[in-house]
CSV table of C-alpha atoms in Angstrom, one decimal:
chain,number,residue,atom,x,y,z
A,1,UNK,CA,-116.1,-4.4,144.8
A,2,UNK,CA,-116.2,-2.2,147.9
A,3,UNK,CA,-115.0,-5.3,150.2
A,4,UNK,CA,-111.7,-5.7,147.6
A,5,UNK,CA,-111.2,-1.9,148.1
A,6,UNK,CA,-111.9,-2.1,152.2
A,7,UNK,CA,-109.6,-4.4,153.0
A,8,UNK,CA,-105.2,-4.7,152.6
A,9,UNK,CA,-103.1,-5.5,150.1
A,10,UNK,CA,-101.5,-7.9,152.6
A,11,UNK,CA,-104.3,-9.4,152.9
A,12,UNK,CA,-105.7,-9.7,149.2
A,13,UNK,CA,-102.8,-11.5,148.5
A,14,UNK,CA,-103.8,-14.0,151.5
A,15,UNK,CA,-107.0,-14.5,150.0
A,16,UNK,CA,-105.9,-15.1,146.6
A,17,UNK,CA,-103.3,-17.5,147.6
A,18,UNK,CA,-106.0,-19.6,150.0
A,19,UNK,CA,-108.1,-19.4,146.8
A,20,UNK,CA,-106.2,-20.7,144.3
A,21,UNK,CA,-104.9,-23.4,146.8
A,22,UNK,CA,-108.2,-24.7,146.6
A,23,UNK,CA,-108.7,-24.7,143.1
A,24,UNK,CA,-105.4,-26.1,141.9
A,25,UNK,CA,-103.3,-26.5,145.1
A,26,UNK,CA,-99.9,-25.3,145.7
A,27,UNK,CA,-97.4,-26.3,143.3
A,28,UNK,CA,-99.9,-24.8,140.0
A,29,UNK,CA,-99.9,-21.6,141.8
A,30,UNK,CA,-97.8,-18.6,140.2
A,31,UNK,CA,-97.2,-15.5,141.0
A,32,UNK,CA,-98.5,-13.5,138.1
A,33,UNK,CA,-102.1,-15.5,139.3
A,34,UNK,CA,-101.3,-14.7,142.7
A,35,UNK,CA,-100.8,-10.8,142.0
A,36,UNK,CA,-103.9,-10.5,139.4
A,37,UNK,CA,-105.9,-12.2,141.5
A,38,UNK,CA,-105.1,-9.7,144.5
A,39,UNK,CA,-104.8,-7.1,142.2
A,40,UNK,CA,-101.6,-6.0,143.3
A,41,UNK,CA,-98.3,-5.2,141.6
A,42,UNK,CA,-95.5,-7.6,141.7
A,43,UNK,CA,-93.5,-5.4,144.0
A,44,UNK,CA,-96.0,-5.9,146.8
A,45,UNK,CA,-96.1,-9.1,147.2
A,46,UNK,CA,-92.5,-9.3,147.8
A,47,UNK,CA,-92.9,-6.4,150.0
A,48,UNK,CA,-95.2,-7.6,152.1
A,49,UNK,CA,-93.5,-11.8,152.1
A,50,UNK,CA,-90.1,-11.3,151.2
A,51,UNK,CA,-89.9,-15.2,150.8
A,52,UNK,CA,-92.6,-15.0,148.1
A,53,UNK,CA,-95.3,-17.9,147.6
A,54,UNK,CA,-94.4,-20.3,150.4
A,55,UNK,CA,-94.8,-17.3,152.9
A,56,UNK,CA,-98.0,-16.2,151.8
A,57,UNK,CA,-99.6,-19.9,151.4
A,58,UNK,CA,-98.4,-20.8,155.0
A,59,UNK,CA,-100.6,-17.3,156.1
A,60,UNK,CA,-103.1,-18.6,154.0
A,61,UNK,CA,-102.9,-22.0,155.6
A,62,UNK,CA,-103.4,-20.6,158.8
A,63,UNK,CA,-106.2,-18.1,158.4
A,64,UNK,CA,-108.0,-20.5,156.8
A,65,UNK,CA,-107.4,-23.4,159.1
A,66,UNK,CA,-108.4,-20.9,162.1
A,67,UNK,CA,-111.7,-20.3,160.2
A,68,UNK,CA,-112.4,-24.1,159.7
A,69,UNK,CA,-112.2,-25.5,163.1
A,70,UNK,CA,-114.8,-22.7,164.2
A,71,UNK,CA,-117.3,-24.6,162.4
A,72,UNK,CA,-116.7,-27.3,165.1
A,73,UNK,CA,-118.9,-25.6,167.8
A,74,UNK,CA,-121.1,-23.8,164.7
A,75,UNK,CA,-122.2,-27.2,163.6
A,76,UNK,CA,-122.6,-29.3,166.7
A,77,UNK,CA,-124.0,-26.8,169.7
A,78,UNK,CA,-127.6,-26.7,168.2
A,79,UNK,CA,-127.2,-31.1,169.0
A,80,UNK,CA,-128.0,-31.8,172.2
A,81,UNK,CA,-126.9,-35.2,172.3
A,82,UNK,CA,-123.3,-36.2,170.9
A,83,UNK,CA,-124.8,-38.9,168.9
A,84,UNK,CA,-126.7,-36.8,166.5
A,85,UNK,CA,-124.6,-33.7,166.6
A,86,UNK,CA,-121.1,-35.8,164.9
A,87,UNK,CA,-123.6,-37.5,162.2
A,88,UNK,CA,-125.1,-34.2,161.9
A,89,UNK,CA,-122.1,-32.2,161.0
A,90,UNK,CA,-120.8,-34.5,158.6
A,91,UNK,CA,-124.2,-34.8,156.9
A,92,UNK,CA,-124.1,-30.3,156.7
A,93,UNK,CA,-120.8,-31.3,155.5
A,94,UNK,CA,-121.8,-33.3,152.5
A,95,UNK,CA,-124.9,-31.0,152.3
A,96,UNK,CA,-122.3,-28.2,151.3
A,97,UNK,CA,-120.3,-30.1,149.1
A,98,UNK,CA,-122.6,-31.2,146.5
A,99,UNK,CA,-124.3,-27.7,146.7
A,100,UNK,CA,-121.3,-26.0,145.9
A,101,UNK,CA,-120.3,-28.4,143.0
A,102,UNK,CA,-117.8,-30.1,145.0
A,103,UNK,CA,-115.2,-27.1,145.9
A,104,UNK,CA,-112.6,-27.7,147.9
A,105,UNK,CA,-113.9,-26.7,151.2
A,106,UNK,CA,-110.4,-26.3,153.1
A,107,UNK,CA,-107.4,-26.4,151.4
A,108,UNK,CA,-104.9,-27.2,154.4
A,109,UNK,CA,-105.5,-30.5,153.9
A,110,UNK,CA,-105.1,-31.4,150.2
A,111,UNK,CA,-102.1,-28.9,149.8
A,112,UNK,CA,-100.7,-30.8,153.5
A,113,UNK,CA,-101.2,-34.3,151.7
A,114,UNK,CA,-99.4,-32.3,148.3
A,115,UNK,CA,-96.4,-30.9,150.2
A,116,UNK,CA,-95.5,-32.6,153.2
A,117,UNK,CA,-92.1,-34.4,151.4
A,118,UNK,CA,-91.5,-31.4,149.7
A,119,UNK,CA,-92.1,-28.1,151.4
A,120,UNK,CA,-90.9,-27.9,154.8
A,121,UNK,CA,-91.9,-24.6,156.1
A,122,UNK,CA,-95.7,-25.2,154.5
A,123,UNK,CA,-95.3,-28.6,156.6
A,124,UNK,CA,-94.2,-26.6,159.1
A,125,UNK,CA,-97.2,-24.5,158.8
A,126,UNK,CA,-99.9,-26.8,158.3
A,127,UNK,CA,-99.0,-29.0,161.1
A,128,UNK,CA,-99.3,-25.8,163.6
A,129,UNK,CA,-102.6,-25.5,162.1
A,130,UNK,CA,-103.4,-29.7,162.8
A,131,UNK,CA,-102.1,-29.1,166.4
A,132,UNK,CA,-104.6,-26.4,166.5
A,133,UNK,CA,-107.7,-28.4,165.5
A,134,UNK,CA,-106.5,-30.9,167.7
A,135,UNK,CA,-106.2,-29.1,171.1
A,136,UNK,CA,-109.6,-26.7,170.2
A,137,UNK,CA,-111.4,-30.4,169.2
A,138,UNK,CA,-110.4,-31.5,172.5
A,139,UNK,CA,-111.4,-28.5,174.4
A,140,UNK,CA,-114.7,-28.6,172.9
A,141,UNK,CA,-115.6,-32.8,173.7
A,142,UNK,CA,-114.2,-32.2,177.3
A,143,UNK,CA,-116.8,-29.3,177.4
A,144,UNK,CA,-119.5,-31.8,176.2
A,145,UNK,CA,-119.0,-33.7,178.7
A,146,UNK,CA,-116.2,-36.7,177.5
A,147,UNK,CA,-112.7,-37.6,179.6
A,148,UNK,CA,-109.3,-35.7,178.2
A,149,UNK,CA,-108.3,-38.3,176.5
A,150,UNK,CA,-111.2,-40.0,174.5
A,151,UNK,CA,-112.1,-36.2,173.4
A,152,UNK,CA,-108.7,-36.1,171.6
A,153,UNK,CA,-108.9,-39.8,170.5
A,154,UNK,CA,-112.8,-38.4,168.9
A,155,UNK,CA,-111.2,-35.4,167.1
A,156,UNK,CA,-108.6,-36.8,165.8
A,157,UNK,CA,-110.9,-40.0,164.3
A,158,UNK,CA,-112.8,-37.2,163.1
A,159,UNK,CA,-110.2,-34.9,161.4
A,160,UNK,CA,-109.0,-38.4,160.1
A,161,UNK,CA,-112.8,-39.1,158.7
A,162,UNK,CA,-113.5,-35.8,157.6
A,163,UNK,CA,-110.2,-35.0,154.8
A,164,UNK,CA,-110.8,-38.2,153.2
A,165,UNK,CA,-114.2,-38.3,152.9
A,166,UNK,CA,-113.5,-35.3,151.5
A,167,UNK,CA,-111.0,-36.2,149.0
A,168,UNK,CA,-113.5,-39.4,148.0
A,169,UNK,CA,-116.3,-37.1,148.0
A,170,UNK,CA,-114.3,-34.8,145.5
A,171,UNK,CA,-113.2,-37.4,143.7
A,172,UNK,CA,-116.1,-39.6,143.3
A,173,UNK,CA,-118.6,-36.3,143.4
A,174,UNK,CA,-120.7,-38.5,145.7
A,175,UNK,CA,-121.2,-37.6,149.0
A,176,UNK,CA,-121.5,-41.2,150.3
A,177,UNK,CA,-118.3,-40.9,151.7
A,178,UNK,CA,-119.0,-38.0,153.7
A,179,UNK,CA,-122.0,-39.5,155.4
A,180,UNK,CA,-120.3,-43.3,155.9
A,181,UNK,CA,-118.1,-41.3,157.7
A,182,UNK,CA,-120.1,-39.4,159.5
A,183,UNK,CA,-122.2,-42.8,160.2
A,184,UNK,CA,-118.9,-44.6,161.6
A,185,UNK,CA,-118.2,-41.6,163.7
A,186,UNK,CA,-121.3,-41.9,165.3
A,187,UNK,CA,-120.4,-45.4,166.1
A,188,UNK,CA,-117.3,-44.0,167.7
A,189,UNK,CA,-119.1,-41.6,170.0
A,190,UNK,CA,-121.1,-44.0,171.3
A,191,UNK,CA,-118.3,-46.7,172.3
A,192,UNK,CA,-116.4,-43.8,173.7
A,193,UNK,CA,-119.7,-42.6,175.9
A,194,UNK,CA,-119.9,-46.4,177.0
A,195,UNK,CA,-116.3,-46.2,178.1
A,196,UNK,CA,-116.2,-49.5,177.1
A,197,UNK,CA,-112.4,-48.9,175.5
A,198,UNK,CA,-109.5,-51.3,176.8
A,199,UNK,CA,-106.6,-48.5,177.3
A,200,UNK,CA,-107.4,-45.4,175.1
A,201,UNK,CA,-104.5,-43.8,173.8
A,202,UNK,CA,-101.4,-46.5,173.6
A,203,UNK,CA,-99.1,-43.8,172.3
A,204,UNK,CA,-98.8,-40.3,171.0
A,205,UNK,CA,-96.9,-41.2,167.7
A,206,UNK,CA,-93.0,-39.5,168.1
A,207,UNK,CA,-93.2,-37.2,170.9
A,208,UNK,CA,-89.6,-35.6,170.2
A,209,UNK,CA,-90.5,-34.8,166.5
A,210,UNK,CA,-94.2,-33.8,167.5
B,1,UNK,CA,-79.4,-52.1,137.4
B,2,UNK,CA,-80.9,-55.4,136.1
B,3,UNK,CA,-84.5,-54.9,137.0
B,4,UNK,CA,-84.7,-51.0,134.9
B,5,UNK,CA,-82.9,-52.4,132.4
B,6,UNK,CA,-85.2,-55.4,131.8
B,7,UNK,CA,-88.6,-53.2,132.0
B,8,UNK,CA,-90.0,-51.3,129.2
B,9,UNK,CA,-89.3,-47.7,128.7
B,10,UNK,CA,-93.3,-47.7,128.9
B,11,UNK,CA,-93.2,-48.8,132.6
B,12,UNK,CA,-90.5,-47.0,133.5
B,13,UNK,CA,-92.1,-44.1,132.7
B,14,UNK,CA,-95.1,-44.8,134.7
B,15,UNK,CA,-93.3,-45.8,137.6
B,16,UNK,CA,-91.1,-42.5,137.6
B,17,UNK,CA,-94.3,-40.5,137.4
B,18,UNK,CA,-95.6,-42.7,140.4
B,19,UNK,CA,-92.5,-42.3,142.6
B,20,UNK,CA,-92.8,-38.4,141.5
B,21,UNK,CA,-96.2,-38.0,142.5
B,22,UNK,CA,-95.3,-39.7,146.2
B,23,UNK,CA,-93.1,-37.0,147.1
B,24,UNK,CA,-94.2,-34.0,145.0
B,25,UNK,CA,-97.3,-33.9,144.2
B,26,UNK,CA,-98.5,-34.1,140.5
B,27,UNK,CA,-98.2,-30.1,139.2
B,28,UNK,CA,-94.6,-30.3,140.5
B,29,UNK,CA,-93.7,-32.8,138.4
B,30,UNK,CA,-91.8,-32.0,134.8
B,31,UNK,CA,-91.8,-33.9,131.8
B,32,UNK,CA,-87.8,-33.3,131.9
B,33,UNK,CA,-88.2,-34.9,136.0
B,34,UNK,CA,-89.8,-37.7,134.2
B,35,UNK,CA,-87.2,-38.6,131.3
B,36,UNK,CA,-84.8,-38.5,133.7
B,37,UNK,CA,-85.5,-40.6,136.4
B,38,UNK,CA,-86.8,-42.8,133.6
B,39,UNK,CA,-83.9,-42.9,131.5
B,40,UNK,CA,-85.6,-42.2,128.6
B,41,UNK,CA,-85.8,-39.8,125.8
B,42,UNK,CA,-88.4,-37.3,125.2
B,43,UNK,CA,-89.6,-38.6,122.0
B,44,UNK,CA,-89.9,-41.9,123.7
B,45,UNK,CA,-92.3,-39.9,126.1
B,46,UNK,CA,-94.6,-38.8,123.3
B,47,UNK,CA,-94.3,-42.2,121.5
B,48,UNK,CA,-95.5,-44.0,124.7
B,49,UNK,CA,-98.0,-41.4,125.7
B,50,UNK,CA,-99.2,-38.9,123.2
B,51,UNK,CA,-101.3,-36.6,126.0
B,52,UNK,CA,-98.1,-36.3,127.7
B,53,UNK,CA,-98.0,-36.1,131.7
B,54,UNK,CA,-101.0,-36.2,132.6
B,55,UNK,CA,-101.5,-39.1,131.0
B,56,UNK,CA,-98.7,-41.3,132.6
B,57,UNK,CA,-100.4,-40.3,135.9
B,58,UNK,CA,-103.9,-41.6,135.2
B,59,UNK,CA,-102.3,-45.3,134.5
B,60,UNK,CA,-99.7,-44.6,137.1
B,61,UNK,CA,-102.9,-43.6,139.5
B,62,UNK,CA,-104.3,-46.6,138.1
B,63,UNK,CA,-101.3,-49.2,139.0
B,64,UNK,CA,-100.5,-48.2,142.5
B,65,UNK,CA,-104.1,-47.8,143.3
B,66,UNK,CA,-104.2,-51.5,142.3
B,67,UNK,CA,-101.5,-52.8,144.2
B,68,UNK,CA,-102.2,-50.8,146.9
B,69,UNK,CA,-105.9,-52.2,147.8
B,70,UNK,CA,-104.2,-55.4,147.4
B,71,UNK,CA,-103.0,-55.0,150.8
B,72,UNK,CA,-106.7,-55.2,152.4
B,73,UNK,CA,-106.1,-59.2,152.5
B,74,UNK,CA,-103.2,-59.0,153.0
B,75,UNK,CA,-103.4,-57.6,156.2
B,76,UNK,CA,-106.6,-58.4,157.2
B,77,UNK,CA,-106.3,-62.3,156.5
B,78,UNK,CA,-103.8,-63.1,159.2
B,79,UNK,CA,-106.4,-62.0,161.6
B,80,UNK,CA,-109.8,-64.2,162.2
B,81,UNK,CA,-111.8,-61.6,164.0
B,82,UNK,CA,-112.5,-58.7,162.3
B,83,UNK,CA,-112.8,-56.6,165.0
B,84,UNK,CA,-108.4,-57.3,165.6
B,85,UNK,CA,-107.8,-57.4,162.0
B,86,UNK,CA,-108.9,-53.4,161.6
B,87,UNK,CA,-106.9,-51.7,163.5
B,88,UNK,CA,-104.4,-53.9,163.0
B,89,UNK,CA,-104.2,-52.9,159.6
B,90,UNK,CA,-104.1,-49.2,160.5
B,91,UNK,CA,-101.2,-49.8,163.5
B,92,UNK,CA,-99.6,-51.6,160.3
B,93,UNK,CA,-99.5,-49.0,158.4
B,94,UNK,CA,-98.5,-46.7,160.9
B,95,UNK,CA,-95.5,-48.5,161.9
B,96,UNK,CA,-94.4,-48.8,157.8
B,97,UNK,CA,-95.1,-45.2,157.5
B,98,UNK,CA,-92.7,-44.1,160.6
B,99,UNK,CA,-90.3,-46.6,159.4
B,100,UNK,CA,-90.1,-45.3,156.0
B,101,UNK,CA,-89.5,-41.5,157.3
B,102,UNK,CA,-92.8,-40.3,156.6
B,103,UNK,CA,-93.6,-41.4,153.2
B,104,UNK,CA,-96.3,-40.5,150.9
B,105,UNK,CA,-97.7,-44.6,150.8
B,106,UNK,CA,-99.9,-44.0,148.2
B,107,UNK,CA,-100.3,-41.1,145.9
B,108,UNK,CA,-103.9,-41.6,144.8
B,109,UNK,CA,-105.0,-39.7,147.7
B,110,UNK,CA,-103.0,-36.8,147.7
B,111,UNK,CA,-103.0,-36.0,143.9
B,112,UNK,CA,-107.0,-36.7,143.6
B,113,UNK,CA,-107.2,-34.2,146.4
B,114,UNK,CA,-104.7,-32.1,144.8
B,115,UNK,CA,-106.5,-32.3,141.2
B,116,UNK,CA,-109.7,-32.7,141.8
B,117,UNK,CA,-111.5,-29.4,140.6
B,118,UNK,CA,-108.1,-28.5,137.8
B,119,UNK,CA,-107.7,-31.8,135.8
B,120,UNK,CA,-110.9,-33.9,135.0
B,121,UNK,CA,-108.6,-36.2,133.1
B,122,UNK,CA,-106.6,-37.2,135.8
B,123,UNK,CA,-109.8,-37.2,138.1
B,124,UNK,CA,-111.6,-39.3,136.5
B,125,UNK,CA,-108.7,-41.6,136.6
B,126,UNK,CA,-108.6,-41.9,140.6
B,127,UNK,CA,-112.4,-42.1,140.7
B,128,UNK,CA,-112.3,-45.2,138.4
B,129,UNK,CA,-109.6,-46.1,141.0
B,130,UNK,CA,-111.7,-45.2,143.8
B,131,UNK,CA,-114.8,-47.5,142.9
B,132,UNK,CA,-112.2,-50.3,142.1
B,133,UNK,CA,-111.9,-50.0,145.8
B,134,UNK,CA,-114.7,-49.6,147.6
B,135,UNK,CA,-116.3,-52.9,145.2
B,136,UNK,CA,-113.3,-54.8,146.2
B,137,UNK,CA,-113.5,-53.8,149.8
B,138,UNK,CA,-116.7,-54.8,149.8
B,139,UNK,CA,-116.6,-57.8,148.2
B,140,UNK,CA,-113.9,-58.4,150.6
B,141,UNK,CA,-115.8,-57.9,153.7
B,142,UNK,CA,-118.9,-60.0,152.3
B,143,UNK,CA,-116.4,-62.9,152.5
B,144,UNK,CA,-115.8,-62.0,155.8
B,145,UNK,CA,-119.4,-62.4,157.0
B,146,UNK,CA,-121.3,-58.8,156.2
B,147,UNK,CA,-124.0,-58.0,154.6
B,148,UNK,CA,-123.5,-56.0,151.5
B,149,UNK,CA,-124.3,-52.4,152.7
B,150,UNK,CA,-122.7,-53.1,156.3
B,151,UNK,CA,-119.5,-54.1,154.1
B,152,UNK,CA,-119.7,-51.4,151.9
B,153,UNK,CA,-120.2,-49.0,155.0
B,154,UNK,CA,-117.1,-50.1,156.3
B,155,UNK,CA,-114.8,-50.4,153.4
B,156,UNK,CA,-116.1,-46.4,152.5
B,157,UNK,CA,-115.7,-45.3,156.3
B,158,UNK,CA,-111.6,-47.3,156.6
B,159,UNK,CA,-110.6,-45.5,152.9
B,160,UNK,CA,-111.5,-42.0,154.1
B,161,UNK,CA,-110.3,-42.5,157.7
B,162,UNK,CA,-106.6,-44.3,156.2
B,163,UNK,CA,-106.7,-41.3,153.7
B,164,UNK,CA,-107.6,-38.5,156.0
B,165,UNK,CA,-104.9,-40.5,158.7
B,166,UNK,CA,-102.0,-40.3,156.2
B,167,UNK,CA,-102.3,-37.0,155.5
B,168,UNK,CA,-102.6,-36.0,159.2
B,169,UNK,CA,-99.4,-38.5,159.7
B,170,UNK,CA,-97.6,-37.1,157.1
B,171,UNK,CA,-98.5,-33.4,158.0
B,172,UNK,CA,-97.6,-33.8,162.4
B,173,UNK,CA,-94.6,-37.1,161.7
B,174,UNK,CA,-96.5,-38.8,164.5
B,175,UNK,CA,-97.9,-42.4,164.0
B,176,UNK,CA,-101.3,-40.6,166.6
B,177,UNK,CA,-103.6,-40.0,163.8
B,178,UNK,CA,-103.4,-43.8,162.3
B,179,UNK,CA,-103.8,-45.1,165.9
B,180,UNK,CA,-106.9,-43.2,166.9
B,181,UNK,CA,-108.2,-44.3,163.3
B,182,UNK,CA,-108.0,-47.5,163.7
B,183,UNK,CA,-109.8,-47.9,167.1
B,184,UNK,CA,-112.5,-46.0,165.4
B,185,UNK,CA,-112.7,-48.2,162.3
B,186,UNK,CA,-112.7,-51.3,165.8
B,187,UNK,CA,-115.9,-49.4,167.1
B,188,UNK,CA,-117.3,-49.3,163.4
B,189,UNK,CA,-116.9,-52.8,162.8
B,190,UNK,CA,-118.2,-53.8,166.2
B,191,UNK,CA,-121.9,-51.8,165.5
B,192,UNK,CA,-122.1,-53.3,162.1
B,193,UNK,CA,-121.3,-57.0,163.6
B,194,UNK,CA,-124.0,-56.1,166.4
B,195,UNK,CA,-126.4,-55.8,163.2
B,196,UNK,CA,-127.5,-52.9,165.7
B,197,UNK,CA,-127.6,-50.2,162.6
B,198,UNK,CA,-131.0,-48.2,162.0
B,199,UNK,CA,-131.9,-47.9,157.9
B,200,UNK,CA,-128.0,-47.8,156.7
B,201,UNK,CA,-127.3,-45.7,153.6
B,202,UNK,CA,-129.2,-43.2,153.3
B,203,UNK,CA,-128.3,-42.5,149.8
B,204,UNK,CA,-125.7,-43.2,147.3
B,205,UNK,CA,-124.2,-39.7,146.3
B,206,UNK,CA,-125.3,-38.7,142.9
B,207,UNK,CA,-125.6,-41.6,141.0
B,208,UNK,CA,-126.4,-40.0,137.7
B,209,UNK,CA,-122.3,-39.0,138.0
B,210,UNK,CA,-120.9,-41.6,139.9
């Protein structure tokens, strides 16, 4: 394939890695998949990550997670009104899901939920990549029109929403989780609009660690 | 100690695969891992389950998943309004989860997530899991005073934001995610109590599979 030949090494082995994560998450992976997938020899791989299959997957984690949250503005700009554009997203969501026979869509957060006692630098990784979707989700509710803080409190709900429905949806191969979800996110949105909550955020979680 | 040496080999294998899956994962996990945190012999591995690993972890999925929904009354009873007894729940579990040092609670979650497109064994286990949850959740929130779709609505819309929440907990070691969860799920159960829903699911998935 032309695009295999176009493109690096380095970054084959990326793409195989965020691939098979999907698939059969971290711990399955080995590194004879990771180098016939990429087509690459051995010697690369260590070449390009000396540290091997944690390096790589953290990459992968990244790239991946930077391509996600751009479906954030992708999905909910052509909504004019909050209230339809969160439903909306989660029903495109579900939409995808059972077209592509229930795929993983992103595999920070099932190799995240896999890892996080176990692998500290892919923690490591995966929570830059959490922070990320956090502060770009909040930058994009301010710019729709909702206060600092109840645009963080509506990303997070909806990160929160959106990994387990899919993991349900996955699991179940229903995608009645997905648009529940996206149903009680909706209810969300409007009760933040309303500014009808008491004191929003009462704490940040552990601030030193965080 | 008293308590392994009065429980079967059986069960301790199932609860060592459990324990393993918290903090690992399942493909991590080796039948040697198993045997010895179990204190058992291999042949007593094979004797007890002839399919090997992956079938400890379907009835281990099966027993934690089981005890775990147990905690919906549990911590929902102690509150009469509904609308306190949510998020309640979720600054619950937040507090047990930061207490605990970040701890995988449940590992039905992550190793559905984890397995879900590699081993249809195992995922078939946590969907059977899965439905054992959302019919007890809903019968649960029936005897709280919903009608049957609003409490199904809710019970699917608190599992994937607690799932998705855990994951995000785990990933960033702040208690933030289960927080802004839990004043969604508040805003969720306030709509449904208003009645103030349109037409509510809109479908069930893909029942033929489900």
């Amino acid at each position: 394939m032309s695009e295999k030949m176009s493109t690096s090494t380095r970054d084959r082995l990326v793409v195989a890695v965020a691939e098979l994560m999907r698939t059969q998450g971290y711990s399955a992976i080995t590194v004879k998949q990771i180098t016939a997938a990429a087509g690459a020899p051995m010697g690369s791989l260590y070449h390009h990550f000396p540290h091997g299959k944690v390096q790589i997957a953290a990459e992968a984690l990244r790239s991946t997670g930077a391509a996600y949250i751009q479906l954030l503005p992708l999905l909910m700009d052509p909504h004019e009104d909050l209230r339809t554009a969160v439903p909306a997203a989660f029903d495109e969501a579900a939409r995808t899901l059972e077209e592509s026979g229930w795929m993983n869509m992103c595999p920070v957060g099932t190799v995240a939920g896999e890892i996080a006692d176990s692998e500290p630098a892919l923690r490591g990784a995966a929570a830059e990549v959490a922070r990320d979707w956090i502060d770009r989700g909040t930058a994009y509710f301010v710019g729709r029109g909702l206060g600092e803080p109840a645009a963080r409190e509506l990303i997070l709900a909806i990160l929160c929403a959106l990994e387990g429905a899919f993991i349900l949806g996955r699991t179940l191969r229903s995608t009645e989780p997905l648009h529940a979800a996206g149903r009680a996110m909706a209810a969300r949105v409007d009760a933040l609009l309303a500014g009808s909550e008491p004191s929003l955020p009462r704490d940040r979680g552990a601030p030193a660690d965080y």
